Amino acid sequence: DIRNPTPIQVWIGGDMVGDEGTWVGPDFEVPDVTFSDRPFRTSKVGIEDFRSRYPEDFRDGIPVIDVINHTVTGWYNWVPSGGRDGAAEPDHDILKIAMIHRDGPAAGMGIGYVHGFRLNSDTQLASSVAHETHNIMVMGANDGEMAMAVNEVAELGGGVVIRKKGETAYRFPLPVGGMMSSLSMDELAVELVK
């Protein structure tokens, strides 16, 4: 049962402290831990949180994360076709990407650009599975829809949300720290096929 895991043995610093679900180590006070002990405390984000502007010298190129076959391969210089509005260019496979700290934008938020995901302008993808930080990552071309996707992930307590054409097309909760599902393997397999 994922809600009540029972390890066979637990070792700390070379000493066995747990055996068959029983504590055998020195006495100490056990903290009260909830099922989702690392929730997303982020306040709601809005369109204004995703507004960005290109640097003054943007005609010299802006660094863009390059992804090929689901692997970050490096970066390259992209020269936006418009003004300094900070907009993504999905027709050229350039999306905005943002990381929002799980404690909210005031605790940390970064905005950049990514190439290689081939999402159209109607699709935004947000996820709390973002190694190495496990904060909320979102990518897309519509600032308002990106904000809505992030807010949905936070409301789920972690997970994956896809917004398409102004509606939620898919949402998958990951309530265990925002990184893992509480479903059985069979239930998870069915859900992931969707």
mmCIF file of C-alpha atoms in Angstrom:
data_model
loop_
_atom_site.group_PDB
_atom_site.id
_atom_site.type_symbol
_atom_site.label_atom_id
_atom_site.label_comp_id
_atom_site.label_asym_id
_atom_site.label_seq_id
_atom_site.Cartn_x
_atom_site.Cartn_y
_atom_site.Cartn_z
ATOM 1 C CA ASP A 1 0.000 0.000 0.000
ATOM 2 C CA ILE A 2 1.654 3.233 -1.154
ATOM 3 C CA ARG A 3 -0.053 5.191 1.632
ATOM 4 C CA ASN A 4 1.530 2.968 4.306
ATOM 5 C CA PRO A 5 4.855 1.566 3.043
ATOM 6 C CA THR A 6 6.633 -0.889 5.332
ATOM 7 C CA PRO A 7 10.339 -1.369 4.618
ATOM 8 C CA ILE A 8 11.978 -4.670 5.504
ATOM 9 C CA GLN A 9 15.012 -2.988 7.104
ATOM 10 C CA VAL A 10 16.220 0.564 7.594
ATOM 11 C CA TRP A 11 19.892 1.382 8.149
ATOM 12 C CA ILE A 12 21.359 4.744 9.174
ATOM 13 C CA GLY A 13 25.113 5.299 9.394
ATOM 14 C CA GLY A 14 25.810 1.560 9.395
ATOM 15 C CA ASP A 15 23.344 0.805 12.222
ATOM 16 C CA MET A 16 20.058 -1.041 11.724
ATOM 17 C CA VAL A 17 17.266 1.144 13.096
ATOM 18 C CA GLY A 18 14.235 -0.592 11.574
ATOM 19 C CA ASP A 19 13.388 -4.273 11.217
ATOM 20 C CA GLU A 20 10.185 -5.687 9.631
ATOM 21 C CA GLY A 21 8.298 -2.429 10.239
ATOM 22 C CA THR A 22 9.465 -2.026 13.847
ATOM 23 C CA TRP A 23 11.803 0.716 15.070
ATOM 24 C CA VAL A 24 14.834 -0.844 16.800
ATOM 25 C CA GLY A 25 17.020 2.266 16.923
ATOM 26 C CA PRO A 26 17.381 4.905 19.652
ATOM 27 C CA ASP A 27 14.259 6.770 20.792
ATOM 28 C CA PHE A 28 13.390 10.081 19.155
ATOM 29 C CA GLU A 29 10.284 12.079 18.350
ATOM 30 C CA VAL A 30 8.801 11.161 14.953
ATOM 31 C CA PRO A 31 7.467 14.164 13.027
ATOM 32 C CA ASP A 32 3.866 14.101 11.807
ATOM 33 C CA VAL A 33 4.065 13.597 8.040
ATOM 34 C CA THR A 34 1.133 13.884 5.655
ATOM 35 C CA PHE A 35 0.613 12.026 2.356
ATOM 36 C CA SER A 36 1.746 15.051 0.346
ATOM 37 C CA ASP A 37 4.372 16.444 2.675
ATOM 38 C CA ARG A 38 5.912 18.727 0.073
ATOM 39 C CA PRO A 39 2.910 20.560 -1.372
ATOM 40 C CA PHE A 40 2.984 23.378 -3.841
ATOM 41 C CA ARG A 41 2.534 26.550 -1.854
ATOM 42 C CA THR A 42 2.593 28.765 -4.899
ATOM 43 C CA SER A 43 0.065 31.552 -5.064
ATOM 44 C CA LYS A 44 -1.918 31.691 -8.282
ATOM 45 C CA VAL A 45 0.162 32.914 -11.173
ATOM 46 C CA GLY A 46 -1.219 35.141 -13.892
ATOM 47 C CA ILE A 47 -0.456 36.311 -17.386
ATOM 48 C CA GLU A 48 1.743 39.114 -16.024
ATOM 49 C CA ASP A 49 4.103 36.545 -14.452
ATOM 50 C CA PHE A 50 4.961 35.231 -17.928
ATOM 51 C CA ARG A 51 5.532 38.520 -19.682
ATOM 52 C CA SER A 52 9.109 38.909 -20.792
ATOM 53 C CA ARG A 53 11.043 41.140 -23.119
ATOM 54 C CA TYR A 54 14.003 40.337 -25.262
ATOM 55 C CA PRO A 55 17.280 42.050 -24.352
ATOM 56 C CA GLU A 56 18.230 45.303 -26.111
ATOM 57 C CA ASP A 57 20.665 43.481 -28.380
ATOM 58 C CA PHE A 58 18.179 40.751 -29.338
ATOM 59 C CA ARG A 59 19.016 41.089 -33.035
ATOM 60 C CA ASP A 60 22.372 39.470 -32.171
ATOM 61 C CA GLY A 61 20.406 36.376 -31.131
ATOM 62 C CA ILE A 62 18.865 34.993 -27.971
ATOM 63 C CA PRO A 63 20.069 31.710 -26.442
ATOM 64 C CA VAL A 64 17.450 28.976 -26.867
ATOM 65 C CA ILE A 65 17.500 25.512 -25.262
ATOM 66 C CA ASP A 66 17.710 22.951 -28.052
ATOM 67 C CA VAL A 67 15.967 19.592 -27.596
ATOM 68 C CA ILE A 68 16.407 16.695 -30.030
ATOM 69 C CA ASN A 69 14.761 13.302 -29.403
ATOM 70 C CA HIS A 70 13.676 14.363 -25.894
ATOM 71 C CA THR A 71 17.264 15.248 -24.949
ATOM 72 C CA VAL A 72 18.683 18.693 -24.247
ATOM 73 C CA THR A 73 21.536 18.925 -26.707
ATOM 74 C CA GLY A 74 22.708 22.452 -25.942
ATOM 75 C CA TRP A 75 21.595 25.807 -27.187
ATOM 76 C CA TYR A 76 21.715 27.981 -30.229
ATOM 77 C CA ASN A 77 21.144 31.633 -31.062
ATOM 78 C CA TRP A 78 17.639 32.501 -32.245
ATOM 79 C CA VAL A 79 16.836 35.839 -33.839
ATOM 80 C CA PRO A 80 13.146 36.687 -33.209
ATOM 81 C CA SER A 81 11.211 37.906 -36.217
ATOM 82 C CA GLY A 82 9.153 40.513 -34.316
ATOM 83 C CA GLY A 83 9.902 43.353 -31.913
ATOM 84 C CA ARG A 84 11.040 43.097 -28.288
ATOM 85 C CA ASP A 85 7.700 41.695 -27.076
ATOM 86 C CA GLY A 86 9.138 38.454 -25.641
ATOM 87 C CA ALA A 87 6.659 36.314 -27.574
ATOM 88 C CA ALA A 88 7.247 32.708 -28.504
ATOM 89 C CA GLU A 89 7.239 31.769 -32.185
ATOM 90 C CA PRO A 90 5.586 28.321 -32.387
ATOM 91 C CA ASP A 91 5.575 28.499 -36.201
ATOM 92 C CA HIS A 92 9.382 28.326 -35.910
ATOM 93 C CA ASP A 93 9.235 25.727 -33.095
ATOM 94 C CA ILE A 94 10.282 28.310 -30.482
ATOM 95 C CA LEU A 95 8.271 28.100 -27.256
ATOM 96 C CA LYS A 96 8.470 29.972 -24.004
ATOM 97 C CA ILE A 97 9.531 27.802 -21.057
ATOM 98 C CA ALA A 98 9.278 28.772 -17.400
ATOM 99 C CA MET A 99 10.165 27.255 -14.054
ATOM 100 C CA ILE A 100 8.045 28.348 -11.092
ATOM 101 C CA HIS A 101 9.346 27.486 -7.626
ATOM 102 C CA ARG A 102 6.986 25.232 -5.663
ATOM 103 C CA ASP A 103 6.741 28.010 -3.053
ATOM 104 C CA GLY A 104 5.654 30.553 -5.675
ATOM 105 C CA PRO A 105 7.214 33.006 -8.143
ATOM 106 C CA ALA A 106 8.577 35.181 -5.314
ATOM 107 C CA ALA A 107 10.767 32.223 -4.274
ATOM 108 C CA GLY A 108 12.093 31.887 -7.819
ATOM 109 C CA MET A 109 10.906 31.923 -11.391
ATOM 110 C CA GLY A 110 12.855 31.761 -14.612
ATOM 111 C CA ILE A 111 11.702 32.309 -18.179
ATOM 112 C CA GLY A 112 13.505 31.248 -21.323
ATOM 113 C CA TYR A 113 12.920 29.726 -24.729
ATOM 114 C CA VAL A 114 13.074 26.158 -26.011
ATOM 115 C CA HIS A 115 13.225 24.570 -29.458
ATOM 116 C CA GLY A 116 12.366 21.002 -30.414
ATOM 117 C CA PHE A 117 9.024 20.185 -28.759
ATOM 118 C CA ARG A 118 6.880 21.002 -31.805
ATOM 119 C CA LEU A 119 3.835 22.141 -29.821
ATOM 120 C CA ASN A 120 1.483 24.412 -31.738
ATOM 121 C CA SER A 121 0.308 27.782 -30.441
ATOM 122 C CA ASP A 122 -2.852 26.205 -28.975
ATOM 123 C CA THR A 123 -1.037 23.749 -26.670
ATOM 124 C CA GLN A 124 0.542 24.408 -23.270
ATOM 125 C CA LEU A 125 2.191 21.704 -21.140
ATOM 126 C CA ALA A 126 2.881 22.019 -17.390
ATOM 127 C CA SER A 127 4.470 19.405 -15.120
ATOM 128 C CA SER A 128 5.818 19.084 -11.595
ATOM 129 C CA VAL A 129 8.210 16.355 -12.749
ATOM 130 C CA ALA A 130 11.153 18.599 -13.520
ATOM 131 C CA HIS A 131 14.443 17.018 -12.535
ATOM 132 C CA GLU A 132 16.523 18.198 -10.650
ATOM 133 C CA THR A 133 14.262 20.751 -8.951
ATOM 134 C CA HIS A 134 10.747 19.243 -8.968
ATOM 135 C CA ASN A 135 9.320 22.707 -9.253
ATOM 136 C CA ILE A 136 6.650 23.405 -11.866
ATOM 137 C CA MET A 137 7.848 23.656 -15.467
ATOM 138 C CA VAL A 138 5.592 24.943 -18.212
ATOM 139 C CA MET A 139 6.059 25.496 -21.919
ATOM 140 C CA GLY A 140 3.871 26.993 -24.569
ATOM 141 C CA ALA A 141 3.164 30.092 -26.595
ATOM 142 C CA ASN A 142 0.209 31.637 -24.747
ATOM 143 C CA ASP A 143 1.122 33.362 -21.466
ATOM 144 C CA GLY A 144 -2.423 33.238 -20.063
ATOM 145 C CA GLU A 145 -2.901 29.562 -20.865
ATOM 146 C CA MET A 146 0.530 28.770 -19.431
ATOM 147 C CA ALA A 147 -0.543 30.454 -16.173
ATOM 148 C CA MET A 148 -3.749 28.405 -16.089
ATOM 149 C CA ALA A 149 -1.801 25.171 -16.617
ATOM 150 C CA VAL A 150 0.596 26.029 -13.763
ATOM 151 C CA ASN A 151 -2.307 26.843 -11.432
ATOM 152 C CA GLU A 152 -3.942 23.500 -12.233
ATOM 153 C CA VAL A 153 -0.733 21.586 -11.473
ATOM 154 C CA ALA A 154 -0.494 23.393 -8.112
ATOM 155 C CA GLU A 155 -4.164 22.654 -7.330
ATOM 156 C CA LEU A 156 -3.542 18.957 -8.051
ATOM 157 C CA GLY A 157 -0.675 18.940 -5.554
ATOM 158 C CA GLY A 158 1.600 18.108 -8.473
ATOM 159 C CA GLY A 159 1.072 16.410 -11.774
ATOM 160 C CA VAL A 160 0.849 16.981 -15.510
ATOM 161 C CA VAL A 161 -1.619 19.316 -17.234
ATOM 162 C CA ILE A 162 -2.068 19.871 -20.955
ATOM 163 C CA ARG A 163 -4.201 22.801 -22.097
ATOM 164 C CA LYS A 164 -5.398 22.936 -25.703
ATOM 165 C CA LYS A 165 -7.469 25.619 -27.347
ATOM 166 C CA GLY A 166 -8.380 27.239 -24.019
ATOM 167 C CA GLU A 167 -9.474 24.044 -22.253
ATOM 168 C CA THR A 168 -7.836 21.391 -20.136
ATOM 169 C CA ALA A 169 -7.262 18.451 -22.481
ATOM 170 C CA TYR A 170 -5.459 16.227 -19.952
ATOM 171 C CA ARG A 171 -4.632 16.278 -16.272
ATOM 172 C CA PHE A 172 -2.826 13.617 -14.319
ATOM 173 C CA PRO A 173 -2.308 14.062 -10.565
ATOM 174 C CA LEU A 174 0.999 13.099 -8.957
ATOM 175 C CA PRO A 175 0.114 13.444 -5.269
ATOM 176 C CA VAL A 176 3.256 11.824 -3.842
ATOM 177 C CA GLY A 177 5.514 14.865 -3.553
ATOM 178 C CA GLY A 178 4.356 16.045 -6.986
ATOM 179 C CA MET A 179 6.531 13.332 -8.550
ATOM 180 C CA MET A 180 4.763 9.983 -8.206
ATOM 181 C CA SER A 181 1.300 8.554 -8.663
ATOM 182 C CA SER A 182 -0.684 6.759 -5.976
ATOM 183 C CA LEU A 183 -2.299 4.471 -8.580
ATOM 184 C CA SER A 184 -1.552 0.789 -8.902
ATOM 185 C CA MET A 185 0.668 -0.270 -11.817
ATOM 186 C CA ASP A 186 -2.386 -1.514 -13.756
ATOM 187 C CA GLU A 187 -4.315 1.727 -13.204
ATOM 188 C CA LEU A 188 -1.224 3.780 -14.056
ATOM 189 C CA ALA A 189 -0.675 1.902 -17.322
ATOM 190 C CA VAL A 190 -4.251 2.656 -18.428
ATOM 191 C CA GLU A 191 -3.898 6.329 -17.475
ATOM 192 C CA LEU A 192 -0.597 6.819 -19.276
ATOM 193 C CA VAL A 193 -1.984 5.472 -22.548
ATOM 194 C CA LYS A 194 -4.506 8.356 -22.681
#
